[in-house]
Short mmCIF file of C-alpha atoms in Angstrom, two decimals:
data_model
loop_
_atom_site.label_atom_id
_atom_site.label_comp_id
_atom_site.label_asym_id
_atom_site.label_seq_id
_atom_site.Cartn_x
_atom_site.Cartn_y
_atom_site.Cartn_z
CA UNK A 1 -44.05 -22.82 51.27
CA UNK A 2 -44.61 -22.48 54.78
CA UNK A 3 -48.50 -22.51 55.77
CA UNK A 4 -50.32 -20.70 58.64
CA UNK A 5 -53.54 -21.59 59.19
CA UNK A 6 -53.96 -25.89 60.30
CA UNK A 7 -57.35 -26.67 58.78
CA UNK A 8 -57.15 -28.08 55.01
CA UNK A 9 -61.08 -29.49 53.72
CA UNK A 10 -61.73 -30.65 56.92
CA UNK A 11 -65.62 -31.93 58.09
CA UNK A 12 -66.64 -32.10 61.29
CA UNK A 13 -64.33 -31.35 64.04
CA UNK A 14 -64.20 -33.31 67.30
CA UNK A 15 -61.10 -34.46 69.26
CA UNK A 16 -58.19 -34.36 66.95
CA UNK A 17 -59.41 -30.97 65.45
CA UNK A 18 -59.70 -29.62 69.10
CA UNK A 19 -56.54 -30.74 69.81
CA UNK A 20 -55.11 -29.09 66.00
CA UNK A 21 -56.58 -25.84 67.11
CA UNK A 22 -55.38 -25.62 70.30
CA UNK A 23 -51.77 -27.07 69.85
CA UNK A 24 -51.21 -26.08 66.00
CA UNK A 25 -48.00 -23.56 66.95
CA UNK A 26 -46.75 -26.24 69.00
CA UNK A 27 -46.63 -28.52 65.62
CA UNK A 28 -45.35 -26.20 63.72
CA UNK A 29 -42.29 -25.60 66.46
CA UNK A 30 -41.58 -28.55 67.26
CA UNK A 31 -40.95 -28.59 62.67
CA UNK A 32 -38.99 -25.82 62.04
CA UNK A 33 -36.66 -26.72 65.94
CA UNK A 34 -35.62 -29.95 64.20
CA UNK A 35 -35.85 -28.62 60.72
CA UNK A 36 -33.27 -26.15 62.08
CA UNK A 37 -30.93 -28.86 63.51
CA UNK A 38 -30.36 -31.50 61.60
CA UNK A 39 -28.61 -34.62 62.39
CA UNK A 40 -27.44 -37.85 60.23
CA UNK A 41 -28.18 -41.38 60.13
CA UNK A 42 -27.42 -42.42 63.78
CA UNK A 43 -26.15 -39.01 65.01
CA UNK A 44 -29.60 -38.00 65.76
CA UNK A 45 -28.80 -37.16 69.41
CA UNK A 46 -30.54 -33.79 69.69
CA UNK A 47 -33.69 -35.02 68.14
CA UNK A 48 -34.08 -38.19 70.28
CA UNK A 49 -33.54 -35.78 73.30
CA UNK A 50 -36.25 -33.73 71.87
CA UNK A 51 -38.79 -36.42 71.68
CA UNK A 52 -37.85 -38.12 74.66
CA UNK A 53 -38.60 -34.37 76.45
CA UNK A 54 -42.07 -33.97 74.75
CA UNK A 55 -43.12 -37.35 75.44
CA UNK A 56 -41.89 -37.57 78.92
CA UNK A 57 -43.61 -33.99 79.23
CA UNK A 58 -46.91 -35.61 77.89
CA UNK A 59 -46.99 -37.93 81.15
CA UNK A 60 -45.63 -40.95 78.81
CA UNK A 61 -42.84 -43.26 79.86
CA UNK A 62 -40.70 -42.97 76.59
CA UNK A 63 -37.62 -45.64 76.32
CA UNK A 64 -34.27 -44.99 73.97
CA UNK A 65 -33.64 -47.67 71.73
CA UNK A 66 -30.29 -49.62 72.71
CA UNK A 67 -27.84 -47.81 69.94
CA UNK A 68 -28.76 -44.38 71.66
CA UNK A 69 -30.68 -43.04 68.77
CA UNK A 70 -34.53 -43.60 68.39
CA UNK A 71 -37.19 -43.89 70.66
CA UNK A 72 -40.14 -45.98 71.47
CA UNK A 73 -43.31 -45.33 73.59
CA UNK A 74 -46.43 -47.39 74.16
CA UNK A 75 -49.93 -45.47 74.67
CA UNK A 76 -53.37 -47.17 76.06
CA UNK A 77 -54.23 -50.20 76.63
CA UNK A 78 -52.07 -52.90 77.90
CA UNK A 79 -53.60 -55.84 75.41
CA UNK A 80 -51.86 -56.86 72.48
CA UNK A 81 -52.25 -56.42 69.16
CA UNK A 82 -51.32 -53.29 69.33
CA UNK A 83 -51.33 -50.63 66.20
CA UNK A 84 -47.78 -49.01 65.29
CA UNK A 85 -46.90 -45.74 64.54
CA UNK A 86 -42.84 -44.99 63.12
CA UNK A 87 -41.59 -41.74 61.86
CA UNK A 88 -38.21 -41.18 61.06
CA UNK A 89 -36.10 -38.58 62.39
CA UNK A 90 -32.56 -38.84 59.73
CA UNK A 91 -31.53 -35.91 57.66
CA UNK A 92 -29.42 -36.01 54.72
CA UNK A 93 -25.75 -35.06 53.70
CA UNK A 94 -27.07 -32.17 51.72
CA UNK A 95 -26.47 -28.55 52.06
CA UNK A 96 -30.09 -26.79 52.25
CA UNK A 97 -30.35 -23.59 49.47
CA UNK A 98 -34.33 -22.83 50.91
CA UNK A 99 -33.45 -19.19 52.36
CA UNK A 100 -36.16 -19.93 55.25
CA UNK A 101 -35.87 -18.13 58.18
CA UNK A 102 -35.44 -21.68 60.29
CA UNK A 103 -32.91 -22.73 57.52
CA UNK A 104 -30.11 -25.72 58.68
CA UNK A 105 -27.55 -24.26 61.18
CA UNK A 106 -25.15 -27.70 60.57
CA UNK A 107 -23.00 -26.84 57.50
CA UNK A 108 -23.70 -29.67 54.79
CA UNK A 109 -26.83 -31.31 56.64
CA UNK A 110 -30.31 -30.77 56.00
CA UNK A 111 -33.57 -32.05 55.80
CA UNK A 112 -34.89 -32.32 52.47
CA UNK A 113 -36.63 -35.35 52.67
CA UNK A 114 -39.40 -34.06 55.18
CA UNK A 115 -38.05 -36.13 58.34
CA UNK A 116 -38.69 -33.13 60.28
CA UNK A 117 -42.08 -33.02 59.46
CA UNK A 118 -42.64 -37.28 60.18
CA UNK A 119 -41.41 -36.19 63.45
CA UNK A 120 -43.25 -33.35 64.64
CA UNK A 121 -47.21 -35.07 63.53
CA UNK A 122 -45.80 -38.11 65.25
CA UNK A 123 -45.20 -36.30 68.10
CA UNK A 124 -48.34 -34.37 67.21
CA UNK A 125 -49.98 -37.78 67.69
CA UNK A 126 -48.60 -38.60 70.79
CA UNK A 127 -49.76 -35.63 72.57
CA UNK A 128 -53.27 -35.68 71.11
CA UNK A 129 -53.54 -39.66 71.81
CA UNK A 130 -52.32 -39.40 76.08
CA UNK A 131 -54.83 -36.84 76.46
CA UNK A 132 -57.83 -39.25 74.55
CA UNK A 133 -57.88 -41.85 77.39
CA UNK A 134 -59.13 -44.19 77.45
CA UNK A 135 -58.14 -45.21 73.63
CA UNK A 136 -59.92 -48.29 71.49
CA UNK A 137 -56.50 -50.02 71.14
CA UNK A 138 -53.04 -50.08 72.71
CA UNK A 139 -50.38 -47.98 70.30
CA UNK A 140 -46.39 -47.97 69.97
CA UNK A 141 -44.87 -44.83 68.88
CA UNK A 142 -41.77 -45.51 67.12
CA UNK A 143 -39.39 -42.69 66.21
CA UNK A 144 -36.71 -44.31 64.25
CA UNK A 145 -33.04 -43.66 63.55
CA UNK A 146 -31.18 -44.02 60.51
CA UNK A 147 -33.77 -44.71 57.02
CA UNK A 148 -31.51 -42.63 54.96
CA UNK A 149 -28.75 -45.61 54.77
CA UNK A 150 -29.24 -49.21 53.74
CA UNK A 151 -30.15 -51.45 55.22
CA UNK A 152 -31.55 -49.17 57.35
CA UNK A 153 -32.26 -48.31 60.82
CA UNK A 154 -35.69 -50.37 61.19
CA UNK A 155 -33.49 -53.36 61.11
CA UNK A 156 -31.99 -51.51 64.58
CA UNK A 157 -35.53 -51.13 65.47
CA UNK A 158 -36.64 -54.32 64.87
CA UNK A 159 -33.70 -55.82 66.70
CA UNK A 160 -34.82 -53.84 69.52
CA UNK A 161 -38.03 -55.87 69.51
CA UNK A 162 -40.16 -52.87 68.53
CA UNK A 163 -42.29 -55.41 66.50
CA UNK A 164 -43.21 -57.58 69.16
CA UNK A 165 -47.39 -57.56 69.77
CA UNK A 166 -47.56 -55.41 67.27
CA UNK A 167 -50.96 -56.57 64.96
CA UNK A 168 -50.83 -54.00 62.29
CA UNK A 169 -48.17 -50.63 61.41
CA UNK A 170 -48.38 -47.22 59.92
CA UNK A 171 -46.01 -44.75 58.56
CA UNK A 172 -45.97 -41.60 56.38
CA UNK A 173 -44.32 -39.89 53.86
CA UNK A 174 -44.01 -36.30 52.49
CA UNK A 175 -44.59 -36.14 48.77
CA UNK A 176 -44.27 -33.33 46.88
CA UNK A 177 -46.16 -34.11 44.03
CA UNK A 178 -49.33 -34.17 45.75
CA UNK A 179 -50.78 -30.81 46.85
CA UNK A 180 -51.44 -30.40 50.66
CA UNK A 181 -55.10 -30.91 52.03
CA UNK A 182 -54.17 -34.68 50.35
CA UNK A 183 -53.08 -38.35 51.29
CA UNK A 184 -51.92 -41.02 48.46
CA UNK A 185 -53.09 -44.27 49.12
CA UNK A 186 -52.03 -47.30 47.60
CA UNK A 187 -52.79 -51.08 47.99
CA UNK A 188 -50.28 -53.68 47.45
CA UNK A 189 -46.76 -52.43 46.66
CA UNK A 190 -45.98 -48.77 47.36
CA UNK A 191 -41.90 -48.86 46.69
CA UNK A 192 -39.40 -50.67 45.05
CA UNK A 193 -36.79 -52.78 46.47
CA UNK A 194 -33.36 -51.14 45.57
CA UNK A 195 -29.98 -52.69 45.96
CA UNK A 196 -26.13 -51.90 45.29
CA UNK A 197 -24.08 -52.94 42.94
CA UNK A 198 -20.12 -52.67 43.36
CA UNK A 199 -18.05 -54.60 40.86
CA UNK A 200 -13.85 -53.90 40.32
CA UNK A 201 -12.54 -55.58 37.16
CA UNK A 202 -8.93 -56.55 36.94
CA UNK A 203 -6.13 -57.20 33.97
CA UNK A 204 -2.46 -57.45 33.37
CA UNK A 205 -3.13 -54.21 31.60
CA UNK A 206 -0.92 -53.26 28.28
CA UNK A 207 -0.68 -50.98 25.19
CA UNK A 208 -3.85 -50.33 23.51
CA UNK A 209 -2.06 -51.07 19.70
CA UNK A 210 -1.88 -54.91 21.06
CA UNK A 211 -5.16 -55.96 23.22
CA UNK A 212 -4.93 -59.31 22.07
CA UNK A 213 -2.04 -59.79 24.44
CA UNK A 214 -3.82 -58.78 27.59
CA UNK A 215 -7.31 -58.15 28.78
CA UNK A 216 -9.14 -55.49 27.66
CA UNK A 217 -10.42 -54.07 30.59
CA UNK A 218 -11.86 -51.06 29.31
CA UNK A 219 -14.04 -53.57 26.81
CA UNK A 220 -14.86 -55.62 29.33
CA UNK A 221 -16.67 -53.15 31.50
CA UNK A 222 -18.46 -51.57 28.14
CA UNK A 223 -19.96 -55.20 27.66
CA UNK A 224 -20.88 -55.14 31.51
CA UNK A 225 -22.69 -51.81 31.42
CA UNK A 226 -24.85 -52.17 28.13
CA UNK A 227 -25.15 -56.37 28.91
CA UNK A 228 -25.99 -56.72 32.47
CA UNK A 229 -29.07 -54.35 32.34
CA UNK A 230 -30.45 -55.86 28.84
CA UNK A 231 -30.28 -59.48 30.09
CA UNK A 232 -32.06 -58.51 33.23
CA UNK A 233 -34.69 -57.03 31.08
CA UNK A 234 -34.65 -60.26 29.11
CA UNK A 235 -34.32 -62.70 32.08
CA UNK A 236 -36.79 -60.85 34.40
CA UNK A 237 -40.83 -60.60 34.25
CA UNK A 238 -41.05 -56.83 33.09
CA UNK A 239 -44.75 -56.42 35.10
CA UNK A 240 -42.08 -56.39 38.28
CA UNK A 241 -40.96 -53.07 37.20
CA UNK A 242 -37.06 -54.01 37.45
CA UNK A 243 -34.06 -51.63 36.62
CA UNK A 244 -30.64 -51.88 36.10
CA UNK A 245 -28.87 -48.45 36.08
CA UNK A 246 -24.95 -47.99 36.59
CA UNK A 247 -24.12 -44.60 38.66
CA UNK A 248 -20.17 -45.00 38.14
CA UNK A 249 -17.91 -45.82 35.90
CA UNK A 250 -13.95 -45.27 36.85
CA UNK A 251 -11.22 -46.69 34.50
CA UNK A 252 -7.75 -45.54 33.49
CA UNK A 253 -6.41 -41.84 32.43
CA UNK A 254 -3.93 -42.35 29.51
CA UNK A 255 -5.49 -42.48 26.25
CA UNK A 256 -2.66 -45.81 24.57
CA UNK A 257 -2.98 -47.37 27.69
CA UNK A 258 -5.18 -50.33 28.75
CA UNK A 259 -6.05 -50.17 32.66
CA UNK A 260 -5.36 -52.60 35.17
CA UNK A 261 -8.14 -51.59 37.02
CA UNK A 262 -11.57 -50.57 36.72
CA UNK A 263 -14.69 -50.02 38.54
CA UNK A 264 -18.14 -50.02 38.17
CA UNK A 265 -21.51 -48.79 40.67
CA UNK A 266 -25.09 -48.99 40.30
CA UNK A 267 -28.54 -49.78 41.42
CA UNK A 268 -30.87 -52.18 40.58
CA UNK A 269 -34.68 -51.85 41.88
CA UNK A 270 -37.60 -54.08 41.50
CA UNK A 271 -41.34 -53.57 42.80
CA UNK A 272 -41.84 -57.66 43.09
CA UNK A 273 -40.90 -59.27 46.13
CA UNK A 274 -40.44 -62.63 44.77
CA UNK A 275 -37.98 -60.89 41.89
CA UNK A 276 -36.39 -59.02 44.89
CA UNK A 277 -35.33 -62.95 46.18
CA UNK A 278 -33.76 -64.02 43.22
CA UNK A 279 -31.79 -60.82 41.70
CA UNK A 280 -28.88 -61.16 43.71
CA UNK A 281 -28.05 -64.66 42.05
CA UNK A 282 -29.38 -63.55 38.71
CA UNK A 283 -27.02 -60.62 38.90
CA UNK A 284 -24.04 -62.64 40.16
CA UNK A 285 -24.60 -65.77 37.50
CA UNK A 286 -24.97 -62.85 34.10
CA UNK A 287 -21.96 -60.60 35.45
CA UNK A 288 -19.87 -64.03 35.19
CA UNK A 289 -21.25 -65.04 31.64
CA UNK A 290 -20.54 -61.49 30.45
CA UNK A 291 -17.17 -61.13 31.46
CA UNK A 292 -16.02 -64.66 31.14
CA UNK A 293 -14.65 -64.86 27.26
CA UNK A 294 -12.49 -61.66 27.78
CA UNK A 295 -9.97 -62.18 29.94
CA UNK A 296 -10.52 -60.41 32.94
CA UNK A 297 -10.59 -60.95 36.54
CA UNK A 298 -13.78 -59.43 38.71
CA UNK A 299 -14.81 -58.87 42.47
CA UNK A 300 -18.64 -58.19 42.72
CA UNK A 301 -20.01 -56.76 45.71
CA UNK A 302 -23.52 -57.34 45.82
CA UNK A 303 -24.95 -55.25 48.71
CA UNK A 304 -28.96 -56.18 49.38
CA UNK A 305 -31.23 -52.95 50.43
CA UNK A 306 -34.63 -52.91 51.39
CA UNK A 307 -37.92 -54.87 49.83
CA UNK A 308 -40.48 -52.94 48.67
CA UNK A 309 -43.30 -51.85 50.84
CA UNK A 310 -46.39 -53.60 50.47
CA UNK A 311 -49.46 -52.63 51.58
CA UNK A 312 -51.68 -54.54 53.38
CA UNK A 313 -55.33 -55.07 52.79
CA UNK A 314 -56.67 -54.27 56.00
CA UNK A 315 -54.35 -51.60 56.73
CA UNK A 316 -55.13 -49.80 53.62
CA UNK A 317 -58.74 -49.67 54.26
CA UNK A 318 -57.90 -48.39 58.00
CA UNK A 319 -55.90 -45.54 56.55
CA UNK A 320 -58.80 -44.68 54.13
CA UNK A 321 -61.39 -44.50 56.12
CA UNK A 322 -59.47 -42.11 58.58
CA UNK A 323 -57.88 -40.33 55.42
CA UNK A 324 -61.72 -40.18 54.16
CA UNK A 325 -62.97 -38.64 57.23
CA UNK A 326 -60.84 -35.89 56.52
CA UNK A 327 -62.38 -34.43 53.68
CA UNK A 328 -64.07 -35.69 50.22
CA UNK A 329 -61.22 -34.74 48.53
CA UNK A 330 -58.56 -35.79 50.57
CA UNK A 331 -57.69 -39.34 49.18
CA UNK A 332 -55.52 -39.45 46.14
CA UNK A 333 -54.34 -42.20 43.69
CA UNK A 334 -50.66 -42.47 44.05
CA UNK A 335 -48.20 -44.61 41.91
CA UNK A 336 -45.15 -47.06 43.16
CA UNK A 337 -42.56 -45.72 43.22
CA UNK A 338 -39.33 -46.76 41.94
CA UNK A 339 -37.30 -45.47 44.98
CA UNK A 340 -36.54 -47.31 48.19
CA UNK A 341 -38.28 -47.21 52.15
CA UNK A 342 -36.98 -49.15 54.99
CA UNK A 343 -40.42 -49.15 56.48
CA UNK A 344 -40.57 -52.45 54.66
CA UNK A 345 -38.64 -53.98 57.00
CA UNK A 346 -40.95 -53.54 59.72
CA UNK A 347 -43.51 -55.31 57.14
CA UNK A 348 -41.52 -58.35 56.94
CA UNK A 349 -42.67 -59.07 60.27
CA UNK A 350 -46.18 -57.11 61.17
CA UNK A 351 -48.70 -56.37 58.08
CA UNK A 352 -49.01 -52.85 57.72
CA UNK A 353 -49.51 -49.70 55.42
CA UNK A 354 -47.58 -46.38 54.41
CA UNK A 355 -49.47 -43.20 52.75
CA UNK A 356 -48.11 -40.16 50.80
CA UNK A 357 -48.89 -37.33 52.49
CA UNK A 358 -49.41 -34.36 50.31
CA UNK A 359 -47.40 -31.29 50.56
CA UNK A 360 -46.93 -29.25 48.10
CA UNK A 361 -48.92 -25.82 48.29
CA UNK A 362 -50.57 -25.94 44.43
CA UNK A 363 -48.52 -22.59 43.62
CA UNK A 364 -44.79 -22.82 43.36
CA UNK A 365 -42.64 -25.31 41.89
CA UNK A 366 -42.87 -28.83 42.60
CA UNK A 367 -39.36 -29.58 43.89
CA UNK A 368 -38.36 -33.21 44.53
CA UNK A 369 -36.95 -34.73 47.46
CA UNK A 370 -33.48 -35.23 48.26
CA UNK A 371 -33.21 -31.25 46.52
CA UNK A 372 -31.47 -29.26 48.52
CA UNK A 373 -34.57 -26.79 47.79
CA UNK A 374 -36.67 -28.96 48.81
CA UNK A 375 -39.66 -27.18 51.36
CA UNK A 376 -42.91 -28.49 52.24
CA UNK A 377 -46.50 -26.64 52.78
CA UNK A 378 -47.03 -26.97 56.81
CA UNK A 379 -50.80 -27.13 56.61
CA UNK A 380 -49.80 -30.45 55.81
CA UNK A 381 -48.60 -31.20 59.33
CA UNK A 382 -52.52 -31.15 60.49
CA UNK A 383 -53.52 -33.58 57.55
CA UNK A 384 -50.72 -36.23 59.11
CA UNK A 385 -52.10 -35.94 62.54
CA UNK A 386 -55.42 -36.30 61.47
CA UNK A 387 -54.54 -39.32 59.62
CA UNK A 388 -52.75 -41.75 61.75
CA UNK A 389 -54.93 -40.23 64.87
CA UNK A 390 -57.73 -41.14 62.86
CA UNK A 391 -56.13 -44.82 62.27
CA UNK A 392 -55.97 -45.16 65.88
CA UNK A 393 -59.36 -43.41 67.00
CA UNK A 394 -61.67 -45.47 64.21
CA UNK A 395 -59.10 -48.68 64.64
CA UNK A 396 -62.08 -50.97 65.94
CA UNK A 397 -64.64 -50.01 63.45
CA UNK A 398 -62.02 -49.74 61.04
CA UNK A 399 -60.90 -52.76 61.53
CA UNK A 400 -64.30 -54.65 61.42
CA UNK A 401 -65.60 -53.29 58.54
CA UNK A 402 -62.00 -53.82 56.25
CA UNK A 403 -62.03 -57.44 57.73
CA UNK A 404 -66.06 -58.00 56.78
#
């Protein structure tokens, strides 16, 4: 699904199209280099070396974050607000079955989430902005470490102070449901909030032709796993999009026997923030209800992920306008999504936005991400530059006219 040529339904030209025309192999390099060598959550050594190179290369003044993976970079103007940019750079523990000719050369790792991509039009960005001097607004490039594992790496980030005189923030994401040439946009919440669940039941454990004389364990996590994620439904607002679903089950091996010890795993996601605040409890006080007239002892782990992202007002508009510019067909409708993004982290503490970019090529089959088939349309590398330079080259007007 590889494309060739940069230029997708695009009006106009100027700067960033100059730039695209000029620098398009480079994009496309820089891709299939880190598509090539992938690197886990907080291993991502060779890729922070990478952009550290570029940007350095660029005339920038890069910095490494302080846990040696990720890397931040401020552009223009000194003033603050400034407008964020964050890719993420993390590949996944998945072995890659594409065939391309730039296929993973690490044995199990691969990037079938479209990290790669995030990187390279970030990087795209970064060029095309230090040569646009002088730009409307000050910008901080933020190549982050580590969004494949909860909590996540923007907590790292964040830590690091990446946040600080930041006004608004931008990200992207590959989607493969949306055909290249096009950006998903979305106001208000984009993601769900998704956390673990880990809970080990215990018993004396027994014969199973007399249960009455110990716990039955085996009952007891049945009644868990059909009675946790109907009371939820019961006890939560379903307009917040909430769901229970267990991903393990693990209990005994001997068919007269009842365990002593059993384990259940799962997820539960929610698209309200407010919901998000109180599951944790919820989920603690109904596990105990449940389980309490049977008998059996329980340790619940309950291990809190990311909120959902929400997209701001303002920051919406801003990404329309530049995702408008693009083409007349370039902005798409786009759903929430019940899957998790730790780029709501960063919106705990600056407003911002994230948009779906589009890249599947409209011919072959749609494959989803995390597949270890997963490939995306390149051309689709141009339509992410375009769009967050655009966010950054229109921010004034942008901003004016969203605010008016």
């Amino acid at each position: 699904m590889t494309g060739t040529e940069p230029a997708i339904a695009v009006e106009g030209g100027g700067p960033i199209d100059e730039w695209l025309a000029a620098h398009w192999d480079e994009l496309v390099a820089w891709r299939r280099d880190i598509h090539a060598h992938p690197e886990l959550s907080r291993q991502e050594i060779r890729t922070t070396e990478l952009v550290m190179r570029e940007l350095t290369e660029a005339g920038l003044q890069p910095r490494r974050l302080p846990l040696g993976t990720g890397v931040v970079c401020d552009i223009g103007p000194g003033d603050e607000p400034r407008i964020g940019l964050r890719a993420d750079m993390d590949a996944l523990p998945v072995t890659e079955h594409t065939g391309l000719a730039f296929t993973s050369t690490v044995e199990g790792v691969s990037h079938s989430c479209g990290h790669d991509a995030h990187t390279a039009i970030l990087l795209g960005v970064a060029k095309l902005l230090a040569g646009s001097q002088p730009l409307p607004v000050g910008v901080r490039l933020i190549f982050q470490a580590a969004e494949e594992v909860m909590p996540g790496g923007a907590l790292d980030a964040i830590d690091a102070g990446v946040t600080s005189g930041l006004g608004r923030i931008f990200a992207l994401h590959c989607d493969p449901r949306l055909p290249v040439g096009t950006v998903g946009l979305r106001q208000g919440p984009l993601t769900s909030a998704a956390d673990h669940i880990d809970l080990q039941l215990h018993s004396a454990g027994g014969h199973t032709s007399r249960p009455h004389l110990t716990g039955d364990l085996v009952y007891a996590m049945g009644t868990v796993i059909t009675g946790l994620p109907g009371v939820l439904s019961r006890r939560v607002d379903p307009r917040s999009g909430t769901v229970m679903v267990w991903g393990a089950a693990n209990a005994g091996s001997a068919p007269n026997a009842i365990p002593q010890e059993g384990r259940l795993r799962g997820t539960v996601r929610t698209g309200d923030h407010g919901t998000w605040a109180s599951l944790e409890s919820l989920v603690r006080s109904v596990v105990g209800e449940l389980v309490a007239p049977l008998g059996v002892r329980y340790d619940l782990s309950y291990i809190r992920g990311v909120p959902p992202v929400v997209n701001d007002e303002v920051a919406f508009r801003m990404l329309k306008r530049s995702v408008a510019a693009i083409g007349p067909d370039a902005i798409a409708d786009t759903p929430q999504s019940p899957g998790g993004e730790d780029f709501s982290w960063y919106l705990e503490h600056v407003p911002g936005a994230m948009a779906r970019l589009g890249v599947w090529d409209g011919i072959g089959p749609q494959v989803d991400l995390h597949a270890p088939n997963f490939d995306l349309d390149e051309r689709a590398l141009a339509i992410g530059v375009r769009t967050l330079a655009g966010v950054v080259l229109g921010a004034k007007n942008a901003a004016e006219s969203a605010s008016s």
